Amino acid sequence: MKHVLSIAGVDPSGGAGVIADLKVFAAHGVYAMGAITALTAQNTKGIFDMQLVECDLIAKQIEAIFDDIRVDAVKIGVVPSEQIIKTVAATLRKVSNLPPVVLDPVMSCKNGDIWLEGAAKDAIVSELFPLSTVITPNKFEAREIVKREPKSKDEFKQACKELLKTGAKSVYLKCGDVGGVSLDLFYDGAEFTEFEQERIDTSSTHGSGCSLSSAIASNLALGFSLRESAQRANKYVYKAIKAAFAVGSGCNPINHFHNVEFGD
């Protein structure tokens, strides 16, 4: 069995963060592990409080895993401070033969609200992008990095090219609604792959970004190529959104186990 490590925060409602990542890993048949960067008080209606984990403990969590267990892929999610970003980067740099790293550069919510700013925003680009096999920004995060708002497919493709100049090996850009379809772009520095899906009229998208990056990490661990991992993750999340069901009274999570049959 392959082993995948998530380095991220905790959403106690299970829709996003480490708990969602562990669900995605399990749904892909890989062994799930998690190192915690932050604790939150949140549900489907919002985030109400957050407490950061001490940097020394974050480093020790990651070191403990790599000292004992083979890691076939790493997913990085919420790293909510400059010092935590630098700690995670420094700890991973010490790993010999670092496995593929999938970075979801969480800077904004899907409504466009930016919450990772200033030195922390700069640090995630300078410290973690160069360690990443693939980065998975949404359109708002891309806007923060390239300093303009892409709108057309060609503008998003240009943004992908600029994002690769940060040192990441490839980029999966979640463009959102472009021309009436949901457009995602994967770019490996040589070739673009376009993923177009129908727009689904739903509010059950909580954690979709977390789940996409952890699905890519799962598929990389399973031995699929970067492009195929991106394609498989795109299909997984699309089907998980279509199969979502109500959990709370706000923005509900996707159905992480839509592809799993449970016994009686």
XYZ file of N, CA and C in Angstrom:
792
model
N 0.838 -1.192 0.000
C 0.000 0.000 0.000
C 0.878 1.248 0.000
N 0.458 2.266 -0.749
C 1.165 3.533 -0.780
C 0.761 4.402 0.408
N 1.658 5.317 0.792
C 1.441 6.151 1.977
C 1.493 7.624 1.580
N 0.504 8.404 2.031
C 0.446 9.822 1.682
C 0.279 10.644 2.956
N 1.052 11.730 3.047
C 1.035 12.609 4.210
C 0.408 13.950 3.863
N -0.564 14.381 4.657
C -1.137 15.720 4.545
C -0.568 16.599 5.648
N -0.107 17.781 5.267
C 0.341 18.790 6.222
C -0.635 19.950 6.105
N -1.526 20.093 7.061
C -2.622 21.061 6.916
C -3.313 21.296 8.256
N -4.351 22.119 8.228
C -5.123 22.427 9.415
C -6.318 21.499 9.571
N -6.991 21.646 10.707
C -8.139 20.786 11.027
C -9.434 21.576 10.907
N -10.346 21.086 10.093
C -11.729 21.553 10.045
C -12.552 20.512 10.786
N -13.031 20.806 12.006
C -13.716 19.788 12.788
C -15.007 19.276 12.163
N -15.558 20.028 11.198
C -16.776 19.540 10.532
C -16.453 18.503 9.462
N -15.169 18.320 9.143
C -14.762 17.257 8.232
C -14.852 17.584 6.761
N -15.201 18.819 6.417
C -15.368 19.154 5.009
C -14.092 19.526 4.298
N -13.120 20.057 5.050
C -11.889 20.535 4.445
C -10.714 20.150 5.341
N -9.510 20.625 4.983
C -8.340 20.386 5.801
C -7.942 18.930 5.900
N -7.217 18.621 6.979
C -6.654 17.287 7.146
C -7.724 16.196 7.151
N -8.845 16.451 7.810
C -9.878 15.408 7.881
C -10.399 15.076 6.490
N -10.622 16.094 5.668
C -11.043 15.838 4.291
C -9.954 15.114 3.519
N -8.713 15.521 3.714
C -7.604 14.868 3.014
C -7.541 13.380 3.342
N -7.720 13.059 4.619
C -7.676 11.650 5.019
C -8.795 10.855 4.353
N -9.955 11.486 4.192
C -11.061 10.824 3.487
C -10.687 10.557 2.037
N -10.093 11.556 1.404
C -9.697 11.404 -0.001
C -8.654 10.297 -0.141
N -7.670 10.302 0.754
C -6.647 9.248 0.702
C -7.292 7.870 0.832
N -8.187 7.735 1.802
C -8.850 6.447 2.013
C -9.666 6.034 0.790
N -10.348 7.000 0.181
C -11.159 6.704 -1.006
C -10.305 6.251 -2.190
N -9.027 6.627 -2.179
C -8.109 6.217 -3.251
C -7.292 4.978 -2.881
N -7.538 4.436 -1.710
C -6.864 3.207 -1.327
C -5.418 3.374 -0.921
N -5.062 4.571 -0.418
C -3.706 4.784 0.081
C -3.753 4.997 1.594
N -2.624 4.742 2.253
C -2.561 4.894 3.695
C -2.463 6.373 4.047
N -3.337 6.839 4.934
C -3.493 8.267 5.203
C -2.776 8.683 6.482
N -2.006 9.777 6.371
C -1.301 10.336 7.528
C -1.474 11.851 7.530
N -1.393 12.466 8.724
C -1.592 13.910 8.797
C -0.717 14.571 9.846
N -0.125 15.711 9.477
C 0.603 16.570 10.415
C -0.175 17.879 10.516
N -0.490 18.313 11.717
C -1.423 19.410 11.932
C -0.683 20.742 12.074
N -1.151 21.748 11.330
C -0.567 23.089 11.406
C -1.429 24.069 12.190
N -2.735 23.810 12.252
C -3.649 24.733 12.929
C -4.927 24.010 13.311
N -5.547 24.482 14.387
C -6.862 24.005 14.813
C -7.861 25.123 14.581
N -9.043 24.779 14.118
C -10.055 25.800 13.872
C -11.364 25.438 14.560
N -12.173 26.459 14.757
C -13.572 26.269 15.136
C -14.376 26.659 13.908
N -14.923 25.692 13.213
C -15.683 25.990 11.994
C -16.707 24.918 11.720
N -17.651 25.270 10.878
C -18.661 24.329 10.405
C -19.018 24.730 8.978
N -20.147 24.298 8.483
C -20.509 24.626 7.101
C -20.869 26.097 6.926
N -21.052 26.814 8.055
C -21.438 28.228 7.977
C -20.251 29.182 8.044
N -19.072 28.684 8.418
C -17.927 29.581 8.446
C -16.860 29.172 9.438
N -15.790 29.993 9.485
C -14.698 29.799 10.433
C -14.844 30.845 11.538
N -14.818 30.393 12.787
C -15.084 31.280 13.907
C -13.857 31.540 14.783
N -12.880 30.662 14.710
C -11.654 30.877 15.480
C -10.586 29.933 14.945
N -9.312 30.276 15.211
C -8.203 29.431 14.777
C -7.047 29.581 15.748
N -6.406 28.476 16.041
C -5.225 28.489 16.888
C -4.100 27.766 16.167
N -2.959 28.436 16.027
C -1.835 27.858 15.310
C -1.073 26.883 16.193
N -0.586 25.825 15.588
C 0.250 24.862 16.295
C 1.674 25.420 16.363
N 2.357 25.190 17.475
C 3.731 25.665 17.629
C 4.629 25.066 16.544
N 5.510 25.894 16.003
C 6.356 25.474 14.887
C 7.209 24.255 15.225
N 7.737 24.222 16.446
C 8.573 23.089 16.839
C 7.796 21.779 16.787
N 6.529 21.818 17.200
C 5.712 20.609 17.167
C 5.371 20.216 15.732
N 5.135 21.199 14.866
C 4.876 20.897 13.455
C 6.078 20.171 12.852
N 7.268 20.703 13.094
C 8.480 20.079 12.570
C 8.632 18.661 13.109
N 8.373 18.474 14.392
C 8.534 17.149 14.991
C 7.515 16.155 14.441
N 6.297 16.621 14.139
C 5.301 15.733 13.523
C 5.808 15.201 12.181
N 6.302 16.119 11.353
C 6.772 15.728 10.027
C 7.988 14.818 10.133
N 8.925 15.187 11.003
C 10.136 14.386 11.180
C 9.804 12.986 11.677
N 8.840 12.883 12.588
C 8.471 11.576 13.139
C 7.955 10.641 12.050
N 7.168 11.192 11.124
C 6.649 10.380 10.028
C 7.785 9.898 9.138
N 8.621 10.816 8.681
C 9.684 10.449 7.739
C 10.751 9.567 8.388
N 10.929 9.669 9.708
C 11.906 8.832 10.397
C 11.484 7.373 10.473
N 10.191 7.109 10.290
C 9.675 5.763 10.534
C 8.932 5.148 9.357
N 8.262 5.972 8.561
C 7.332 5.461 7.551
C 7.724 5.977 6.168
N 7.688 5.098 5.174
C 7.904 5.541 3.795
C 6.759 6.459 3.382
N 7.085 7.597 2.809
C 6.079 8.552 2.340
C 6.167 8.610 0.813
N 5.058 8.304 0.146
C 5.052 8.248 -1.321
C 4.584 9.545 -1.959
N 3.942 10.407 -1.204
C 3.540 11.728 -1.691
C 3.169 12.586 -0.490
N 3.307 13.906 -0.659
C 2.969 14.868 0.381
C 1.988 15.878 -0.184
N 0.941 16.164 0.571
C 0.030 17.260 0.235
C 0.172 18.335 1.317
N 0.344 19.580 0.904
C 0.417 20.694 1.847
C -0.796 21.578 1.643
N -1.503 21.838 2.726
C -2.670 22.719 2.691
C -2.402 23.990 3.473
N -3.242 24.267 4.454
C -3.141 25.514 5.211
C -1.845 25.573 6.024
N -1.036 26.577 5.717
C 0.164 26.900 6.500
C 0.028 28.390 6.835
N -0.631 28.712 7.953
C -1.225 30.039 8.144
C -0.334 31.135 8.728
N 0.977 30.983 8.666
C 1.846 32.073 9.110
C 3.188 31.955 8.405
N 3.911 33.064 8.384
C 5.233 33.058 7.748
C 6.154 32.047 8.419
N 6.139 31.994 9.738
C 7.045 31.094 10.440
C 6.675 29.636 10.221
N 5.384 29.336 10.174
C 4.970 27.956 9.898
C 5.389 27.558 8.491
N 5.220 28.451 7.530
C 5.642 28.176 6.154
C 7.134 27.862 6.115
N 7.938 28.682 6.784
C 9.383 28.471 6.777
C 9.757 27.185 7.510
N 9.015 26.856 8.556
C 9.278 25.625 9.301
C 9.005 24.398 8.444
N 7.856 24.391 7.775
C 7.509 23.250 6.907
C 8.540 23.108 5.791
N 8.915 24.219 5.174
C 9.888 24.176 4.081
C 11.231 23.659 4.573
N 11.701 24.193 5.689
C 13.004 23.774 6.216
C 13.004 22.291 6.588
N 11.904 21.813 7.143
C 11.809 20.403 7.541
C 11.808 19.495 6.316
N 11.076 19.870 5.282
C 11.029 19.045 4.072
C 12.356 19.062 3.318
N 13.081 20.170 3.403
C 14.379 20.232 2.716
C 15.377 19.236 3.298
N 15.179 18.854 4.529
C 16.074 17.892 5.179
C 15.804 16.452 4.747
N 14.670 16.232 4.084
C 14.282 14.872 3.693
C 15.076 14.465 2.452
N 15.787 13.375 2.548
C 16.485 12.863 1.370
C 15.474 12.154 0.472
N 15.623 12.337 -0.831
C 14.683 11.750 -1.800
C 13.239 12.138 -1.481
N 13.013 13.449 -1.364
C 11.676 13.954 -1.073
C 10.690 13.471 -2.130
N 9.573 12.869 -1.727
C 8.583 12.393 -2.691
C 7.839 13.561 -3.321
N 6.972 13.298 -4.305
C 6.199 14.384 -4.920
C 5.440 15.197 -3.876
N 5.467 16.516 -4.047
C 4.786 17.437 -3.134
C 3.708 18.190 -3.896
N 2.479 18.107 -3.417
C 1.354 18.834 -4.005
C 0.982 19.947 -3.035
N 1.099 21.183 -3.495
C 0.839 22.345 -2.642
C -0.448 23.038 -3.060
N -1.398 23.085 -2.137
C -2.586 23.906 -2.314
C -2.297 25.228 -1.607
N -1.908 26.275 -2.345
C -1.453 27.517 -1.712
C -2.625 28.336 -1.179
N -3.125 27.936 -0.013
C -4.363 28.498 0.515
C -4.125 29.933 0.965
N -4.525 30.860 0.112
C -4.436 32.286 0.422
C -5.807 32.926 0.511
N -6.804 32.319 -0.144
C -8.117 32.950 -0.210
C -9.221 31.917 -0.144
N -10.410 32.382 0.213
C -11.609 31.562 0.135
C -12.119 31.594 -1.301
N -13.053 30.684 -1.615
C -13.541 30.635 -2.993
C -14.403 31.839 -3.361
N -14.753 32.656 -2.357
C -15.474 33.898 -2.661
C -14.528 35.046 -2.977
N -13.214 34.780 -2.879
C -12.238 35.798 -3.228
C -11.644 36.531 -2.043
N -12.158 36.287 -0.826
C -11.612 36.946 0.360
C -10.187 36.461 0.611
N -9.241 37.395 0.700
C -7.844 37.053 0.931
C -7.557 37.082 2.425
N -6.956 36.013 2.954
C -6.654 35.996 4.383
C -5.197 35.671 4.678
N -4.411 35.278 3.669
C -2.971 35.092 3.856
C -2.286 36.214 3.096
N -1.718 37.164 3.830
C -1.226 38.379 3.203
C 0.214 38.678 3.598
N 0.774 39.721 2.991
C 2.069 40.256 3.391
C 3.182 39.236 3.334
N 3.945 39.186 4.425
C 5.125 38.333 4.481
C 4.776 36.859 4.323
N 3.624 36.446 4.848
C 3.218 35.043 4.737
C 2.932 34.679 3.281
N 2.262 35.573 2.561
C 1.970 35.326 1.137
C 3.257 35.232 0.340
N 4.199 36.102 0.625
C 5.474 36.064 -0.074
C 6.259 34.798 0.277
N 6.173 34.384 1.533
C 6.937 33.221 1.988
C 6.444 31.930 1.353
N 5.130 31.798 1.187
C 4.626 30.556 0.596
C 5.126 30.403 -0.840
N 5.298 31.542 -1.530
C 5.816 31.507 -2.899
C 7.311 31.212 -2.904
N 8.066 31.902 -2.076
C 9.521 31.755 -2.104
C 10.009 30.473 -1.433
N 9.293 29.998 -0.412
C 9.754 28.851 0.365
C 9.179 27.519 -0.116
N 7.884 27.502 -0.447
C 7.232 26.223 -0.737
C 7.027 25.938 -2.226
N 6.860 26.976 -3.039
C 6.675 26.725 -4.474
C 7.858 25.958 -5.073
N 9.107 26.317 -4.746
C 10.234 25.583 -5.338
C 10.322 24.113 -4.916
N 9.683 23.753 -3.808
C 9.677 22.362 -3.355
C 8.544 21.545 -3.981
N 7.660 22.211 -4.714
C 6.407 21.596 -5.142
C 6.498 20.953 -6.518
N 5.972 19.747 -6.593
C 5.828 19.069 -7.875
C 4.697 19.704 -8.669
N 3.644 20.084 -7.966
C 2.521 20.777 -8.596
C 1.876 21.701 -7.560
N 1.497 22.897 -7.990
C 0.733 23.822 -7.150
C -0.681 23.903 -7.703
N -1.668 24.128 -6.812
C -3.069 24.090 -7.243
C -3.818 25.356 -6.821
N -3.400 26.535 -7.268
C -4.085 27.768 -6.857
C -5.458 27.905 -7.509
N -6.366 28.635 -6.836
C -7.596 29.045 -7.502
C -7.339 30.383 -8.192
N -8.338 30.920 -8.859
C -8.122 32.129 -9.649
C -7.791 33.341 -8.788
N -8.297 33.365 -7.562
C -8.013 34.496 -6.682
C -6.568 34.437 -6.183
N -6.103 33.237 -5.878
C -4.715 33.075 -5.449
C -3.758 33.378 -6.594
N -4.129 32.958 -7.806
C -3.312 33.290 -8.976
C -3.233 34.797 -9.164
N -4.356 35.459 -8.953
C -4.399 36.922 -9.076
C -3.439 37.581 -8.096
N -3.379 37.069 -6.881
C -2.489 37.644 -5.879
C -1.020 37.493 -6.274
N -0.709 36.412 -6.956
C 0.692 36.138 -7.290
C 1.125 36.849 -8.565
N 0.273 36.828 -9.593
C 0.667 37.449 -10.871
C 0.285 38.923 -10.940
N -0.408 39.414 -9.908
C -0.725 40.842 -9.755
C -1.726 41.369 -10.786
N -2.576 40.504 -11.300
C -3.662 40.950 -12.168
C -4.728 39.854 -12.168
N -5.906 40.163 -12.700
C -7.017 39.210 -12.664
C -7.245 38.606 -14.043
N -6.835 37.352 -14.245
C -7.118 36.695 -15.530
C -8.619 36.454 -15.680
N -9.111 36.573 -16.901
C -10.535 36.347 -17.156
C -10.778 35.375 -18.311
N -10.009 35.493 -19.372
C -10.188 34.611 -20.526
C -9.275 33.391 -20.409
N -9.536 32.390 -21.246
C -8.700 31.192 -21.235
C -7.242 31.533 -21.552
N -7.034 32.395 -22.516
C -5.666 32.783 -22.878
C -4.968 33.503 -21.721
N -5.708 34.332 -20.999
C -5.126 35.045 -19.862
C -4.783 34.082 -18.730
N -5.605 33.076 -18.527
C -5.291 32.070 -17.514
C -4.065 31.257 -17.921
N -3.932 30.961 -19.201
C -2.749 30.227 -19.666
C -1.485 31.047 -19.445
N -1.564 32.333 -19.691
C -0.415 33.195 -19.443
C -0.080 33.228 -17.956
N -1.117 33.230 -17.116
C -0.899 33.201 -15.669
C -0.180 31.913 -15.260
N -0.551 30.796 -15.871
C 0.121 29.516 -15.578
C 1.616 29.621 -15.877
N 1.953 30.209 -17.004
C 3.362 30.353 -17.381
C 4.111 31.206 -16.367
N 3.465 32.253 -15.894
C 4.112 33.119 -14.909
C 4.225 32.427 -13.553
N 3.234 31.625 -13.203
C 3.285 30.905 -11.942
C 4.447 29.918 -11.905
N 4.775 29.321 -13.043
C 5.888 28.369 -13.078
C 7.232 29.048 -12.868
N 7.298 30.340 -13.109
C 8.553 31.063 -12.895
C 8.916 31.154 -11.411
N 7.972 30.780 -10.536
C 8.221 30.805 -9.091
C 9.042 29.598 -8.634
N 9.237 28.611 -9.499
C 10.027 27.448 -9.139
C 9.255 26.148 -9.051
N 7.932 26.195 -9.047
C 7.138 24.968 -9.051
C 7.335 24.233 -10.373
N 7.233 22.908 -10.333
C 7.466 22.108 -11.540
C 6.255 22.101 -12.469
N 5.061 22.267 -11.912
C 3.848 22.298 -12.730
C 2.760 23.021 -11.955
N 1.686 23.390 -12.665
C 0.600 24.132 -12.027
C -0.744 23.577 -12.494
N -1.659 23.430 -11.558
C -3.056 23.098 -11.849
C -3.861 24.307 -11.385
N -4.350 25.093 -12.347
C -5.040 26.349 -12.032
C -6.545 26.156 -12.125
N -7.242 26.440 -11.007
C -8.703 26.333 -10.948
C -9.289 27.678 -11.373
N -9.729 27.753 -12.612
C -10.123 29.032 -13.206
C -11.554 29.431 -12.881
N -12.404 28.471 -12.533
C -13.801 28.789 -12.271
C -14.604 28.882 -13.550
N -15.598 29.759 -13.541
C -16.506 29.909 -14.682
C -15.831 30.722 -15.783
N -15.571 30.066 -16.892
C -14.992 30.733 -18.064
C -15.836 30.340 -19.273
N -16.595 31.291 -19.781
C -17.444 31.013 -20.938
C -18.555 30.034 -20.666
N -19.034 29.988 -19.415
C -20.173 29.133 -19.095
C -19.821 27.709 -18.705
N -18.538 27.387 -18.669
C -18.114 26.061 -18.221
C -17.125 26.234 -17.073
N -16.955 25.170 -16.300
C -15.973 25.170 -15.229
C -14.644 24.729 -15.825
N -13.673 25.628 -15.841
C -12.399 25.378 -16.516
C -11.264 25.232 -15.508
N -10.501 24.162 -15.650
C -9.244 23.987 -14.939
C -8.154 23.790 -15.977
N -6.952 24.266 -15.682
C -5.821 24.120 -16.592
C -4.667 23.446 -15.866
N -4.061 22.461 -16.533
C -2.828 21.865 -16.030
C -1.709 22.207 -17.001
N -0.590 22.696 -16.451
C 0.536 23.109 -17.289
C 1.831 22.601 -16.680
N 2.596 21.855 -17.477
C 3.843 21.271 -16.981
C 5.082 21.978 -17.510
N 4.885 23.146 -18.095
C 5.998 23.894 -18.647
C 6.200 23.672 -20.124
N 5.558 22.634 -20.649
C 5.680 22.329 -22.074
C 4.331 22.247 -22.774
N 3.322 21.764 -22.060
C 2.028 21.492 -22.685
C 0.892 21.800 -21.714
N -0.191 22.348 -22.255
C -1.398 22.596 -21.477
C -2.373 21.440 -21.648
N -3.061 21.097 -20.563
C -4.189 20.180 -20.618
C -5.385 20.927 -20.041
N -6.473 20.971 -20.797
C -7.675 21.681 -20.377
C -8.709 20.695 -19.849
N -9.288 21.022 -18.705
C -10.373 20.225 -18.139
C -11.616 21.103 -18.079
N -12.617 20.741 -18.851
C -13.876 21.487 -18.859
C -15.002 20.597 -18.347
N -15.735 21.099 -17.360
C -16.889 20.391 -16.819
C -18.081 21.335 -16.800
N -19.284 20.758 -16.848
C -20.482 21.574 -16.759
C -20.542 22.274 -15.404
N -21.102 23.458 -15.392
C -21.303 24.174 -14.128
C -22.445 23.514 -13.363
N -22.216 23.210 -12.102
C -23.221 22.576 -11.258
C -23.792 23.627 -10.319
N -25.098 23.762 -10.328
C -25.772 24.743 -9.463
C -25.894 24.158 -8.063
N -24.889 24.410 -7.235
C -24.860 23.830 -5.895
C -24.008 24.685 -4.976
N -24.299 24.605 -3.691
C -23.439 25.238 -2.691
C -22.567 24.196 -1.990
N -22.649 22.954 -2.434
C -21.904 21.861 -1.784
C -20.516 21.717 -2.399
N -19.697 22.731 -2.148
C -18.348 22.736 -2.699
C -17.285 22.940 -1.620
N -17.690 22.930 -0.352
C -16.742 23.156 0.733
C -15.658 22.086 0.704
N -14.407 22.512 0.699
C -13.301 21.564 0.705
C -12.929 21.006 -0.653
N -13.530 21.518 -1.721
C -13.237 20.969 -3.044
C -11.779 21.206 -3.433
N -11.234 22.361 -3.047
C -9.834 22.638 -3.364
C -8.884 21.738 -2.593
N -9.154 21.560 -1.297
C -8.355 20.634 -0.482
C -8.395 19.237 -1.087
N -9.580 18.828 -1.474
C -9.769 17.464 -1.959
C -9.117 17.250 -3.321
N -9.111 18.282 -4.161
C -8.447 18.159 -5.444
C -6.953 17.908 -5.257
N -6.317 18.703 -4.415
C -4.878 18.545 -4.232
C -4.540 17.207 -3.579
N -5.358 16.757 -2.634
C -5.083 15.465 -2.005
C -5.374 14.309 -2.969
N -6.307 14.498 -3.903
C -6.545 13.474 -4.930
C -5.361 13.394 -5.886
N -4.793 14.542 -6.259
C -3.593 14.524 -7.100
C -2.466 13.794 -6.386
N -2.262 14.118 -5.099
C -1.204 13.465 -4.326
C -1.424 11.955 -4.257
N -2.671 11.537 -4.062
C -2.982 10.106 -4.001
C -2.610 9.408 -5.302
N -2.981 10.023 -6.413
C -2.707 9.407 -7.713
C -1.218 9.399 -8.038
N -0.487 10.433 -7.640
C 0.963 10.426 -7.820
C 1.587 9.295 -7.013
N 1.111 9.100 -5.785
C 1.629 8.012 -4.955
C 1.348 6.654 -5.592
N 0.218 6.555 -6.259
C -0.162 5.289 -6.900
C 0.605 5.033 -8.196
N 1.406 6.001 -8.623
C 2.264 5.784 -9.782
C 1.796 6.397 -11.082
N 0.715 7.156 -11.042
C 0.242 7.803 -12.256
C 1.114 9.018 -12.576
N 1.166 9.382 -13.840
C 1.929 10.551 -14.255
C 1.282 11.813 -13.719
N 2.012 12.915 -13.792
C 1.457 14.186 -13.341
C 0.171 14.524 -14.079
N 0.209 14.420 -15.397
C -0.967 14.787 -16.192
C -2.148 13.863 -15.884
N -1.885 12.567 -15.787
C -2.976 11.627 -15.504
C -3.492 11.806 -14.082
N -2.610 12.119 -13.157
C -3.042 12.379 -11.775
C -3.964 13.583 -11.727
N -3.612 14.632 -12.487
C -4.450 15.823 -12.550
C -5.813 15.496 -13.155
N -5.809 14.714 -14.222
C -7.061 14.349 -14.891
C -7.956 13.514 -13.985
N -7.374 12.538 -13.320
C -8.144 11.672 -12.427
C -8.698 12.470 -11.243
N -7.911 13.410 -10.723
C -8.375 14.239 -9.606
C -9.521 15.139 -10.036
N -9.434 15.694 -11.231
C -10.501 16.537 -11.753
C -11.817 15.760 -11.813
N -11.772 14.555 -12.336
C -12.977 13.739 -12.436
C -13.504 13.350 -11.055
N -12.592 13.043 -10.146
C -12.996 12.653 -8.791
C -13.765 13.776 -8.106
N -13.237 14.992 -8.165
C -13.879 16.116 -7.477
C -15.203 16.475 -8.147
N -15.229 16.447 -9.475
C -16.477 16.746 -10.190
C -17.587 15.777 -9.759
N -17.276 14.495 -9.721
C -18.272 13.500 -9.323
C -18.636 13.656 -7.842
N -17.652 14.060 -7.018
C -17.917 14.242 -5.589
C -18.845 15.420 -5.342
N -18.741 16.467 -6.168
C -19.658 17.600 -6.059
C -21.062 17.186 -6.494
N -21.147 16.442 -7.590
C -22.458 16.001 -8.086
C -23.160 15.091 -7.080
N -22.371 14.315 -6.327
C -22.951 13.343 -5.393
C -23.071 13.891 -3.970
N -22.830 15.182 -3.785
C -22.846 15.766 -2.441
C -24.239 15.703 -1.818
N -24.267 15.682 -0.503
C -25.528 15.676 0.240
C -25.415 16.659 1.394
N -26.552 17.091 1.924
C -26.567 18.099 2.981
C -26.048 17.525 4.296
N -25.099 18.238 4.888
C -24.570 17.877 6.200
C -24.991 18.923 7.225
N -24.808 20.194 6.869
C -25.196 21.290 7.738
C -26.085 22.266 6.997
N -26.188 23.475 7.514
C -27.108 24.448 6.927
C -26.394 25.518 6.100
N -25.077 25.362 5.898
C -24.323 26.340 5.113
C -23.783 25.754 3.833
N -22.502 26.043 3.555
C -21.826 25.498 2.373
C -21.366 24.086 2.702
N -22.048 23.095 2.155
C -21.806 21.706 2.529
C -20.606 21.124 1.794
N -20.006 20.071 2.364
C -18.840 19.451 1.734
C -19.221 18.578 0.559
N -18.208 18.254 -0.235
C -18.397 17.312 -1.324
C -18.484 15.903 -0.735
N -18.892 14.959 -1.545
C -19.026 13.566 -1.095
C -17.718 12.827 -1.394
N -16.847 12.751 -0.412
C -15.529 12.169 -0.615
C -15.566 10.685 -0.952
N -16.624 10.013 -0.553
C -16.694 8.566 -0.759
C -17.691 8.169 -1.843
N -17.892 9.059 -2.804
C -18.845 8.747 -3.885
C -18.405 7.531 -4.692
N -17.113 7.226 -4.681
C -16.597 6.115 -5.477
C -16.370 4.854 -4.657
N -16.863 4.849 -3.412
C -16.633 3.710 -2.522
C -17.959 3.029 -2.200
N -17.991 1.709 -2.313
C -19.170 0.954 -1.944
C -18.976 0.388 -0.547
N -19.900 0.706 0.332
C -19.820 0.203 1.713
C -20.752 -0.993 1.868
N -20.318 -1.929 2.686
C -21.160 -3.084 2.960
C -22.236 -2.754 3.968
N -23.090 -3.720 4.253
C -24.159 -3.515 5.234
C -23.584 -3.346 6.637
